[in-house]
Coordinates of C-alpha atoms in Angstrom, one line a residue:
M1 CA -28.2 -29.4 -1.7
A2 CA -27.7 -28.7 2.0
D3 CA -30.5 -30.9 3.4
S4 CA -31.2 -33.9 1.2
D5 CA -33.6 -35.5 3.7
Y6 CA -35.8 -32.3 3.8
I7 CA -35.8 -32.0 0.0
L8 CA -36.7 -35.6 -0.4
E9 CA -39.6 -35.1 2.0
V10 CA -40.8 -32.0 0.0
L11 CA -40.6 -34.0 -3.3
T12 CA -42.6 -36.9 -1.7
D13 CA -45.3 -34.5 -0.4
Y14 CA -45.7 -33.0 -3.8
G15 CA -45.9 -36.4 -5.4
A16 CA -42.9 -35.6 -7.6
V17 CA -41.3 -39.0 -6.9
T18 CA -42.6 -42.4 -6.0
A19 CA -41.4 -44.8 -3.3
E20 CA -40.1 -47.2 -6.0
Q21 CA -38.1 -44.3 -7.6
I22 CA -36.6 -43.4 -4.3
E23 CA -35.6 -47.0 -3.7
Q24 CA -33.9 -47.0 -7.1
G25 CA -32.2 -43.8 -6.1
W26 CA -30.7 -45.3 -3.0
K27 CA -29.3 -48.2 -5.0
K28 CA -27.6 -45.6 -7.3
V29 CA -26.2 -43.9 -4.3
A30 CA -24.7 -47.2 -3.0
E31 CA -23.2 -47.9 -6.4
S32 CA -21.6 -44.5 -6.7
N33 CA -19.3 -45.0 -3.7
G34 CA -20.1 -41.6 -2.3
Q35 CA -20.2 -39.7 -5.6
Y36 CA -23.9 -39.0 -5.4
D37 CA -26.3 -38.2 -2.7
I38 CA -30.0 -39.2 -3.0
I39 CA -31.1 -36.0 -4.8
D40 CA -28.2 -36.3 -7.3
A41 CA -29.1 -39.9 -7.9
L42 CA -32.7 -39.1 -8.6
K43 CA -31.7 -36.4 -11.1
V44 CA -29.2 -38.7 -12.9
L45 CA -31.9 -41.4 -13.2
G46 CA -34.2 -38.8 -14.7
Y47 CA -36.9 -39.1 -12.0
I48 CA -36.9 -35.4 -11.1
D49 CA -36.4 -32.2 -13.1
E50 CA -34.1 -29.7 -11.3
F51 CA -36.1 -26.6 -12.2
E52 CA -39.4 -28.2 -11.1
M53 CA -37.7 -29.3 -7.8
M54 CA -36.4 -25.8 -7.1
S55 CA -39.9 -24.4 -7.8
M56 CA -41.3 -26.6 -5.1
L57 CA -38.6 -25.7 -2.7
A58 CA -38.8 -22.0 -3.5
Q59 CA -42.6 -22.2 -2.8
Q60 CA -41.8 -23.7 0.6
Y61 CA -39.5 -20.8 1.5
G62 CA -41.6 -18.1 0.0
L63 CA -39.0 -17.4 -2.7
E64 CA -39.4 -16.8 -6.4
T65 CA -37.7 -18.7 -9.3
L66 CA -35.9 -17.1 -12.2
D67 CA -35.1 -18.7 -15.5
L68 CA -31.7 -17.2 -16.4
G69 CA -31.8 -18.5 -20.0
G70 CA -31.3 -15.4 -22.2
Y71 CA -31.4 -13.1 -19.1
Q72 CA -29.3 -9.9 -19.4
I73 CA -27.6 -8.6 -16.2
P74 CA -27.0 -4.8 -16.1
E75 CA -23.3 -3.9 -16.0
E76 CA -23.8 -1.7 -12.9
V77 CA -25.2 -4.7 -11.1
I78 CA -22.3 -6.9 -12.0
D79 CA -19.9 -4.3 -10.6
L80 CA -21.6 -4.5 -7.2
V81 CA -20.3 -8.0 -6.5
P82 CA -16.5 -8.9 -6.9
P83 CA -15.7 -12.1 -8.8
E84 CA -14.2 -13.8 -5.7
I85 CA -17.5 -13.4 -3.9
V86 CA -19.5 -14.7 -6.8
K87 CA -17.2 -17.7 -7.1
Q88 CA -17.0 -18.4 -3.3
Y89 CA -20.8 -18.4 -2.8
S90 CA -21.9 -19.7 -6.2
I91 CA -24.3 -16.9 -6.7
V92 CA -24.8 -14.2 -9.4
P93 CA -26.3 -10.8 -9.0
V94 CA -29.3 -10.2 -11.3
M95 CA -30.9 -6.9 -10.3
K96 CA -30.9 -4.0 -7.9
H97 CA -34.1 -2.1 -6.9
D98 CA -34.7 0.4 -4.1
D99 CA -31.3 -0.4 -2.5
I100 CA -32.0 -4.1 -2.5
L101 CA -29.7 -6.4 -4.4
T102 CA -31.2 -9.6 -5.8
V103 CA -29.0 -12.6 -6.3
A104 CA -29.7 -15.9 -8.0
M105 CA -28.8 -19.0 -6.0
S106 CA -29.5 -22.7 -6.5
D107 CA -30.1 -23.8 -2.9
P108 CA -33.1 -22.2 -1.2
T109 CA -32.3 -24.0 2.1
D110 CA -29.0 -22.1 2.4
M111 CA -30.0 -19.0 4.3
G112 CA -26.5 -18.6 5.7
T113 CA -25.2 -17.5 2.3
L114 CA -27.7 -14.5 2.3
D115 CA -26.6 -13.5 5.8
S116 CA -22.9 -13.7 4.7
L117 CA -23.6 -11.6 1.6
R118 CA -25.4 -8.9 3.6
Y119 CA -22.4 -8.6 5.9
V120 CA -19.7 -8.7 3.2
L121 CA -21.5 -6.4 0.7
K122 CA -22.9 -4.1 3.3
M123 CA -26.3 -4.0 1.7
D124 CA -29.7 -5.7 1.8
V125 CA -29.7 -8.9 -0.2
E126 CA -32.7 -11.0 -1.4
A127 CA -32.6 -14.3 -3.3
V128 CA -34.3 -15.8 -6.3
I129 CA -33.8 -19.5 -7.1
S130 CA -32.3 -20.6 -10.4
P131 CA -30.8 -23.9 -11.7
K132 CA -27.2 -24.4 -10.7
E133 CA -26.1 -24.9 -14.3
Q134 CA -27.6 -21.6 -15.4
I135 CA -25.9 -19.8 -12.5
Q136 CA -22.5 -21.3 -13.5
K137 CA -23.1 -20.3 -17.1
M138 CA -23.8 -16.7 -16.0
I139 CA -20.6 -16.6 -13.9
D140 CA -18.6 -17.8 -16.9
Q141 CA -20.4 -15.3 -19.2
Y142 CA -20.0 -12.2 -17.0
Y143 CA -16.9 -13.0 -14.9
G144 CA -15.1 -15.8 -16.7
S145 CA -13.0 -13.5 -19.0
V146 CA -12.0 -11.5 -15.9
L147 CA -10.9 -14.6 -14.0
Q148 CA -9.0 -16.1 -17.0
S149 CA -7.4 -12.8 -17.8
V150 CA -6.1 -12.5 -14.2
D151 CA -4.7 -16.0 -14.4
S152 CA -2.9 -15.0 -17.6
F153 CA -1.7 -11.8 -16.0
L154 CA -0.4 -13.6 -12.9
S155 CA 1.5 -16.1 -15.0
E156 CA 3.5 -13.3 -16.6
L157 CA 4.6 -11.8 -13.3
D158 CA 7.7 -12.8 -11.5
S159 CA 7.1 -12.5 -7.8
G160 CA 10.6 -13.7 -6.9
E161 CA 9.1 -16.7 -5.1
A162 CA 8.8 -20.4 -6.0
S163 CA 5.1 -20.0 -6.7
I164 CA 2.3 -17.5 -6.0
E165 CA 0.2 -20.2 -4.3
S166 CA 2.9 -21.1 -1.8
Q167 CA 3.7 -17.4 -1.1
L168 CA 0.1 -16.6 -0.4
A169 CA -0.2 -19.7 1.9
A170 CA 2.9 -18.7 3.8
D171 CA 2.3 -15.0 4.0
L172 CA -1.4 -14.2 4.0
G173 CA -2.9 -17.5 5.3
E174 CA -5.8 -19.4 3.9
S175 CA -8.3 -16.9 5.2
E176 CA -7.0 -14.3 2.7
Q177 CA -7.5 -16.8 -0.1
G178 CA -11.1 -17.4 0.7
G179 CA -10.5 -20.6 2.5
G180 CA -8.2 -22.1 -0.1
D181 CA -10.2 -20.7 -3.1
D182 CA -7.9 -20.0 -6.1
A183 CA -9.9 -16.8 -7.0
P184 CA -7.4 -15.0 -9.3
I185 CA -8.5 -11.5 -8.2
I186 CA -7.7 -12.4 -4.6
K187 CA -4.3 -13.7 -5.7
L188 CA -3.7 -10.6 -7.8
V189 CA -4.4 -8.1 -4.9
S190 CA -2.4 -10.2 -2.5
L191 CA 0.5 -10.3 -4.9
I192 CA 0.5 -6.5 -5.3
I193 CA 0.7 -6.2 -1.5
I194 CA 3.4 -8.9 -1.2
E195 CA 5.5 -7.4 -4.0
A196 CA 5.3 -3.9 -2.4
F197 CA 6.5 -5.4 0.9
N198 CA 9.4 -7.3 -0.7
T199 CA 10.6 -4.1 -2.5
R200 CA 10.5 -2.2 0.8
A201 CA 7.8 0.2 -0.5
S202 CA 6.2 2.6 1.9
D203 CA 3.1 3.2 -0.2
I204 CA 1.1 1.5 -2.9
H205 CA -0.7 3.7 -5.4
L206 CA -3.5 2.3 -7.6
E207 CA -4.6 5.0 -10.0
P208 CA -7.4 4.8 -12.6
L209 CA -6.3 6.6 -15.8
E210 CA -8.4 7.0 -18.9
K211 CA -7.1 3.9 -20.8
R212 CA -5.1 2.0 -18.1
Y213 CA -4.9 1.1 -14.5
R214 CA -1.6 2.3 -13.1
V215 CA 0.1 0.7 -10.1
R216 CA 3.1 2.5 -8.5
Y217 CA 5.2 1.8 -5.4
R218 CA 6.9 4.5 -3.3
I219 CA 10.3 3.1 -2.6
D220 CA 12.7 5.1 -0.5
G221 CA 10.5 8.1 -1.1
V222 CA 10.4 7.9 -4.9
L223 CA 7.5 6.6 -6.9
K224 CA 8.2 3.7 -9.2
E225 CA 5.7 2.3 -11.7
V226 CA 5.4 -1.5 -11.8
E227 CA 3.6 -4.0 -14.0
S228 CA -0.1 -3.1 -13.9
P229 CA -3.2 -5.2 -14.3
P230 CA -5.5 -4.6 -17.3
K231 CA -7.9 -1.6 -17.1
Y232 CA -11.0 -3.8 -17.0
L233 CA -9.9 -5.4 -13.8
Q234 CA -10.0 -1.9 -12.1
A235 CA -13.5 -2.4 -10.5
N236 CA -12.7 -5.9 -9.2
V237 CA -9.4 -4.9 -7.6
T238 CA -11.0 -1.9 -6.0
S239 CA -13.9 -3.9 -4.6
R240 CA -11.5 -6.6 -3.3
L241 CA -9.4 -3.9 -1.4
K242 CA -12.5 -2.2 -0.1
I243 CA -13.8 -5.5 1.3
M244 CA -10.4 -6.2 2.9
A245 CA -10.4 -2.7 4.5
K246 CA -14.0 -3.1 5.7
M247 CA -15.2 -0.2 3.5
D248 CA -18.6 0.3 1.9
I249 CA -18.1 -1.2 -1.6
S250 CA -21.4 0.3 -2.9
E251 CA -20.3 3.9 -2.1
K252 CA -18.1 5.2 -4.9
R253 CA -18.9 8.9 -4.7
L254 CA -17.2 9.8 -1.4
P255 CA -13.7 9.3 0.0
Q256 CA -13.3 6.5 2.5
D257 CA -10.6 5.3 4.9
G258 CA -9.9 1.9 6.2
R259 CA -7.3 -0.5 7.5
I260 CA -6.0 -3.9 6.5
Q261 CA -4.1 -6.1 9.0
L262 CA -1.9 -8.8 7.5
K263 CA 0.9 -11.1 8.5
V264 CA 3.5 -11.0 5.7
Q265 CA 6.6 -13.2 6.1
N266 CA 5.7 -13.7 9.8
K267 CA 5.7 -9.9 10.3
D268 CA 2.6 -8.0 11.5
V269 CA 1.9 -5.4 8.8
D270 CA -0.9 -2.7 8.8
L271 CA -2.1 -1.0 5.6
R272 CA -3.8 2.3 6.0
V273 CA -6.1 2.4 3.0
S274 CA -7.5 5.6 1.5
T275 CA -9.9 5.9 -1.5
I276 CA -10.9 9.0 -3.4
P277 CA -13.2 9.3 -6.4
T278 CA -11.6 10.6 -9.6
T279 CA -12.7 11.1 -13.2
H280 CA -11.9 7.5 -14.2
G281 CA -12.7 5.7 -11.0
E282 CA -11.6 5.4 -7.4
S283 CA -7.9 6.1 -6.7
I284 CA -6.5 4.0 -3.8
V285 CA -3.4 4.6 -1.7
M286 CA -2.2 2.1 0.8
R287 CA 0.4 3.2 3.4
I288 CA 2.4 0.2 4.6
L289 CA 3.2 0.2 8.3
D290 CA 5.7 -2.5 9.1
K291 CA 5.7 -2.7 12.9
S292 CA 9.0 -4.6 12.9
S293 CA 10.9 -2.0 10.8
I294 CA 10.4 1.2 12.9
T295 CA 13.6 2.6 14.4
L296 CA 13.3 3.2 18.1
D297 CA 16.9 4.1 18.9
I298 CA 18.0 7.7 18.5
P299 CA 21.5 6.9 17.2
Q300 CA 20.0 4.9 14.3
L301 CA 18.1 8.0 13.0
G302 CA 21.3 9.4 11.5
F303 CA 22.4 12.2 13.8
Y304 CA 26.1 13.2 13.9
S305 CA 27.6 13.5 17.3
D306 CA 27.1 17.3 17.7
D307 CA 23.4 17.1 16.8
Q308 CA 23.1 14.0 19.0
E309 CA 24.3 15.9 22.0
K310 CA 21.8 18.7 21.4
I311 CA 18.9 16.3 21.0
D312 CA 19.9 14.4 24.2
K313 CA 19.9 17.6 26.1
I314 CA 16.6 18.9 24.7
I315 CA 14.6 15.7 25.3
N316 CA 15.7 15.6 28.9
Y317 CA 14.4 19.1 29.7
P318 CA 11.8 18.9 32.6
D319 CA 9.4 21.1 30.6
G320 CA 8.8 23.1 27.4
I321 CA 7.8 22.2 23.8
F322 CA 10.0 20.4 21.3
L323 CA 8.6 20.6 17.8
V324 CA 9.5 18.4 14.8
T325 CA 8.7 19.9 11.4
G326 CA 8.7 18.7 7.8
P327 CA 6.3 17.6 5.1
T328 CA 4.3 14.4 5.1
G329 CA 6.6 11.3 4.8
S330 CA 9.7 13.1 6.2
G331 CA 10.0 10.7 9.2
K332 CA 8.6 13.0 11.9
T333 CA 6.6 10.2 13.6
T334 CA 9.6 7.9 13.6
S335 CA 11.8 10.5 15.3
L336 CA 9.1 11.3 17.9
Y337 CA 8.7 7.6 18.7
A338 CA 12.5 7.2 19.1
F339 CA 12.6 10.2 21.5
L340 CA 9.7 8.7 23.5
N341 CA 11.2 5.3 23.6
N342 CA 14.4 6.8 25.0
L343 CA 12.4 8.6 27.7
N344 CA 10.2 5.6 28.5
K345 CA 11.3 4.8 32.0
P346 CA 9.2 3.4 34.9
H347 CA 9.3 6.7 36.8
R348 CA 7.8 8.7 33.9
K349 CA 4.2 8.7 32.7
I350 CA 4.0 9.3 29.0
I351 CA 0.7 9.9 27.1
T352 CA 0.3 10.5 23.3
V353 CA -2.7 11.6 21.2
E354 CA -2.4 10.6 17.6
D355 CA -4.4 10.5 14.3
P356 CA -3.9 7.7 13.6
I357 CA -1.9 5.6 16.0
E358 CA 0.7 4.2 13.6
Y359 CA 2.6 1.9 16.0
Q360 CA 1.9 0.5 19.4
L361 CA 4.6 1.6 21.9
S362 CA 4.9 -0.7 25.0
G363 CA 4.6 1.1 28.3
I364 CA 3.1 4.3 26.7
N365 CA -0.5 5.4 26.9
Q366 CA -1.7 6.2 23.3
V367 CA -5.0 7.9 22.6
Q368 CA -6.7 7.8 19.2
V369 CA -8.3 11.0 17.8
N370 CA -12.0 10.4 16.8
K371 CA -13.7 13.5 15.2
Q372 CA -17.0 11.7 14.9
I373 CA -17.4 11.7 18.7
N374 CA -15.7 15.1 19.1
M375 CA -12.5 13.5 20.4
T376 CA -10.2 16.1 18.8
F377 CA -6.5 16.8 19.6
A378 CA -7.6 19.7 21.8
A379 CA -10.2 17.6 23.7
A380 CA -7.9 14.7 24.2
L381 CA -5.0 17.0 25.3
R382 CA -7.2 18.6 27.9
A383 CA -8.2 15.2 29.3
M384 CA -4.6 13.9 29.2
L385 CA -3.4 16.8 31.4
R386 CA -5.8 15.6 34.1
Q387 CA -3.9 12.3 34.1
A388 CA -0.8 13.9 35.6
P389 CA 1.7 12.9 32.9
N390 CA 5.3 13.9 32.8
I391 CA 5.6 13.8 29.1
V392 CA 2.9 14.5 26.4
M393 CA 3.1 13.9 22.7
V394 CA 0.5 15.6 20.4
G395 CA 0.5 14.1 16.9
E396 CA 0.2 17.5 15.2
I397 CA -0.7 21.1 16.2
R398 CA -3.4 21.9 13.7
D399 CA -5.2 24.8 15.2
T400 CA -5.0 27.7 17.7
E401 CA -6.9 25.8 20.4
T402 CA -4.5 22.8 20.3
A403 CA -1.4 25.2 20.2
E404 CA -2.6 27.1 23.3
I405 CA -3.3 24.0 25.3
A406 CA 0.1 22.6 24.4
I407 CA 1.8 25.8 25.4
N408 CA -0.1 26.0 28.7
A409 CA 0.9 22.4 29.4
A410 CA 4.6 23.3 28.7
L411 CA 4.3 26.3 31.0
T412 CA 2.9 24.2 33.9
G413 CA 5.7 21.7 34.0
H414 CA 5.1 19.2 31.2
L415 CA 7.5 18.2 28.4
V416 CA 5.5 18.4 25.2
F417 CA 6.4 16.9 21.8
S418 CA 4.5 17.7 18.7
T419 CA 4.8 18.3 14.9
L420 CA 4.1 21.2 12.5
H421 CA 4.1 21.3 8.7
T422 CA 6.8 23.9 7.8
N423 CA 9.7 23.8 5.4
D424 CA 12.4 24.7 8.0
A425 CA 12.8 25.0 11.8
P426 CA 12.7 28.8 12.2
S427 CA 9.5 29.0 10.1
A428 CA 7.7 27.1 12.9
V429 CA 7.9 30.2 15.1
T430 CA 6.1 32.4 12.7
R431 CA 3.7 29.6 12.0
L432 CA 2.6 29.5 15.6
I433 CA 2.3 33.3 15.7
D434 CA 0.2 33.2 12.5
M435 CA -2.1 30.8 14.4
H436 CA -2.7 33.7 16.9
V437 CA -0.5 32.4 19.6
K438 CA 1.1 35.4 21.4
P439 CA 4.8 35.8 20.7
F440 CA 5.8 35.9 24.4
L441 CA 4.1 32.5 24.9
V442 CA 6.0 31.1 21.9
A443 CA 9.3 32.4 23.2
S444 CA 8.8 31.2 26.8
S445 CA 7.4 27.8 26.0
V446 CA 9.2 26.4 22.9
R447 CA 12.6 25.0 23.8
A448 CA 13.7 23.8 20.4
I449 CA 12.5 23.0 16.9
M450 CA 13.9 20.3 14.6
A451 CA 13.3 20.2 10.8
Q452 CA 14.0 17.0 9.0
R453 CA 13.9 15.3 5.6
L454 CA 14.8 11.8 4.4
L455 CA 17.6 11.1 1.9
R456 CA 18.2 7.9 0.0
R457 CA 21.3 6.0 1.1
V458 CA 23.8 4.9 -1.6
C459 CA 23.6 1.1 -2.0
K460 CA 26.5 -0.4 -0.2
E461 CA 26.6 -3.4 -2.6
C462 CA 27.3 -1.3 -5.7
S463 CA 28.6 2.0 -4.4
A464 CA 31.7 3.5 -6.1
P465 CA 33.6 6.8 -5.9
Y466 CA 32.6 9.4 -8.5
T467 CA 33.5 12.9 -9.5
P468 CA 30.5 15.4 -9.2
E469 CA 29.3 17.2 -12.3
P470 CA 30.2 20.9 -12.5
Y471 CA 26.5 21.9 -12.3
E472 CA 26.1 20.0 -9.1
L473 CA 29.0 21.8 -7.5
K474 CA 27.6 25.1 -8.7
I475 CA 24.1 24.5 -7.5
L476 CA 25.3 23.5 -4.1
G477 CA 28.0 26.1 -3.8
I478 CA 30.7 23.6 -3.1
D479 CA 34.2 25.1 -3.1
D480 CA 37.7 23.6 -3.5
E481 CA 38.3 23.5 0.2
F482 CA 35.3 21.3 0.7
M483 CA 36.3 19.0 -2.2
K484 CA 39.7 18.2 -0.5
T485 CA 38.2 16.1 2.3
A486 CA 35.0 14.9 0.5
K487 CA 34.6 11.2 -0.6
F488 CA 31.7 11.3 -2.9
M489 CA 30.0 7.9 -3.7
K490 CA 27.3 6.9 -6.1
G491 CA 25.5 3.6 -6.6
R492 CA 25.9 1.9 -10.0
G493 CA 22.8 -0.1 -9.7
C494 CA 22.5 -3.8 -8.9
A495 CA 19.9 -6.5 -8.1
K496 CA 20.0 -5.7 -4.4
C497 CA 18.8 -2.1 -4.9
G498 CA 16.6 -2.7 -7.9
N499 CA 19.1 -1.0 -10.2
S500 CA 18.4 2.4 -8.5
G501 CA 21.8 2.8 -6.9
Y502 CA 20.0 3.5 -3.5
K503 CA 18.8 1.3 -0.7
G504 CA 17.2 2.6 2.4
R505 CA 17.0 6.1 3.8
M506 CA 18.6 8.3 6.3
G507 CA 17.6 11.6 8.0
I508 CA 19.0 15.0 7.6
Y509 CA 18.3 17.5 10.4
E510 CA 18.2 21.2 11.3
V511 CA 18.2 21.5 15.0
F512 CA 17.2 25.0 16.2
V513 CA 17.6 25.8 19.9
L514 CA 15.8 28.9 21.1
T515 CA 18.5 31.0 22.9
E516 CA 17.8 34.3 24.8
D517 CA 18.8 36.3 21.6
I518 CA 16.3 34.3 19.6
Q519 CA 13.6 34.9 22.2
H520 CA 14.1 38.6 22.0
L521 CA 13.7 38.5 18.2
I522 CA 10.4 36.6 18.7
Y523 CA 9.2 39.3 21.1
E524 CA 9.9 41.8 18.3
K525 CA 7.8 39.8 15.8
V526 CA 10.6 39.7 13.2
S527 CA 10.4 37.6 10.0
S528 CA 11.5 34.0 9.8
N529 CA 14.4 34.9 7.6
V530 CA 15.8 37.2 10.3
I531 CA 15.3 34.4 12.9
K532 CA 17.0 31.9 10.6
E533 CA 20.0 34.1 10.1
A534 CA 20.4 34.6 13.8
A535 CA 20.1 30.9 14.4
R536 CA 22.8 30.1 11.9
K537 CA 25.1 32.6 13.6
G538 CA 24.4 30.8 16.8
G539 CA 25.5 27.5 15.3
M540 CA 22.4 26.0 13.7
R541 CA 23.3 23.8 10.6
T542 CA 20.7 24.0 7.8
L543 CA 19.2 20.9 6.2
R544 CA 21.3 21.4 3.1
E545 CA 24.5 21.7 5.1
D546 CA 23.7 18.5 7.1
A547 CA 23.0 16.8 3.8
L548 CA 26.2 18.0 2.2
R549 CA 28.4 16.6 5.0
K550 CA 26.6 13.2 4.8
A551 CA 27.2 13.3 1.0
A552 CA 30.9 14.1 1.6
A553 CA 31.1 11.0 3.8
G554 CA 29.7 8.9 1.0
S555 CA 26.4 8.1 2.7
T556 CA 24.3 9.7 -0.1
S557 CA 24.9 11.4 -3.4
L558 CA 24.9 15.1 -4.4
E559 CA 22.1 14.3 -6.9
E560 CA 20.0 13.3 -3.9
V561 CA 21.0 16.3 -1.9
I562 CA 19.8 18.6 -4.7
R563 CA 16.5 16.7 -5.1
V564 CA 15.6 16.9 -1.4
T565 CA 16.9 20.3 -0.5
V566 CA 16.0 22.2 -3.7
T567 CA 14.1 24.8 -1.7
D568 CA 16.8 25.3 1.0
E569 CA 18.6 28.3 -0.4
D570 CA 21.5 29.8 1.3

C-alpha cells in the first residue's frame, strides 16, 4: 500500500483493529527486518481481512469494490490493454462501457496509476478495487500464456548478441524496457527492431495473415521473411508498437501514422510507422531512418565520371528546375540531400519543404508539410519564396498548383530541386504537361531530369567471376564485343551477406539534359518515346545501359540488372 499511515488511521476509525493489535503489528515489523510494513504485518497476524480493508478504503475514495472470483473478462476488453501495461501497473481491465474503460486495482490511494493509464491508453479510465491476489490470478489467467509463450519464443531466437537483456540495456535503454521490467512483449518488439537494424533492413513489415503473423525485412531492396511470432501475439505486438509510436491503440478501423525515436548501438534511429486495417488485423510497416548512414557526398552515390561532370554542371546553374524521378525507395531523397549538401555554403540560402523531413541537414532551413493546418507543398513554397532563398527543394511535385509555383520560382532566378514519380527521365516532361503545365513553361524552366534506381552490390567477401547464362545475354542484348571487356562477378553467399551474395546498394542513373533540340520537341507536344530517342541520340545513357556497364565492372550481377530494369526496353 502506498500510504500505510493513512490506511492504519482508516482502519482505526472503523474499529477494524485495536490498539493492542497495532502494537503486536509493530513488533512483527521489527522482527521482519524490513520485510513487512505495518499493514502487511497486521494481515500476516490475521488481524485484518484484505477485502474488508479495501472496502473501507474504497468507501473513503468513493470507489466500488469488485470480487474477481469467477469473473469473466470479455476478450475485446483484454485486447485494449497490452500485457506490458498490465504487468507494469499491476492492474487488469474488467469492462468497457460508454467509452470508459474500468480497471481493477488493489491500491485505492494510487491515483497516479489512473492518470498514467489515461495518458498511455488514450482513453478515459475508471477504477474498481479488488484484492491483489485476485488481480494477479486474473493476469496469469488472461495474460500468463502470452507472456510465457513470448519467453519461449525469445529463447529460440538467435539475436547474434551475448544476451537479449544486455542488448536491450545497451541499445534501447531502460526506458524502453519499462524501467527494467522484463515484460517479454517489450523484449520481443525491441528484438524485432534491433534485428532489422543489425541486418541493414530499410523496412520492417508485420503482416497479419489468416493463420499466422508474418514478419519480413526489406534488405537491400528485397523482402526477406524472418522468424515470426505466434499468431495470438499479434494484438499485443500491434498495441506495443502503437504505444511506442504515440498512436491511438483503441482505433483499429482507420490508418494511422506515427514515429518512434530510438538509440540503437549509440546511433540515433527514427522509425516512421504506418498502420492500415486489413482483413485479419492491422498491418504495420516501419521505415528505418538511420541518420548516420545517409550518404551526403555526390561521388559516393555511384556516378561514373561522365555523369558526375553533368551533375556538377547542372547543380551549379543559377536558376531552373532539376527533377529527380523514380519509384518509392529508389534513393531520390538521398540524391537530393547529397546535391544540397554540396551546395550548402555560407553565401547561399537553401530552404526545403518535405513530407516528411527524413533527415536534419545542418545549415539548411527545412519545412514540414502539415495538411491538417493547410500547410501544403504549394502553400509552403509560396511562403518560402518570400524568404529570398537562392535554392529551393520541394519534396515532390504532386499537383498543378505546386508545379506552376515551382516553375515560376525557376523563371524568377531560383534553382529548384524536386521529384516526380515516373519510370524514366523523358517521361517527366509529358507528366508535367499532363498536369496542365504549358509546354513552353516546361521547356524554358526545366534544366535537367535524372531518373534513378538502386541495384544490389555484389558482396566483396564472397564475389567470384562467373559466366552469364545464355538467356541473360539474350534478354539484355549483350553482344560478343561487350563480352570481351566485361568482368562479370557474382556473390556465392557468406555469413557477411546473409548468404544472399549481395551487400549494400548502388545507384544507376539516367541523366537527361534539355538541349535546344529537346526544347523544340516539347513545344511540339511530341510523345515521351520521341523525346527519349532524341535524348539518346544526344548522348543520354538509359538506366539499363548504366546498369550494364556497372555489371561489366563487377559491381553488380546481370541477374540484378534484369530484376531492376525489366521495364527499360531498348
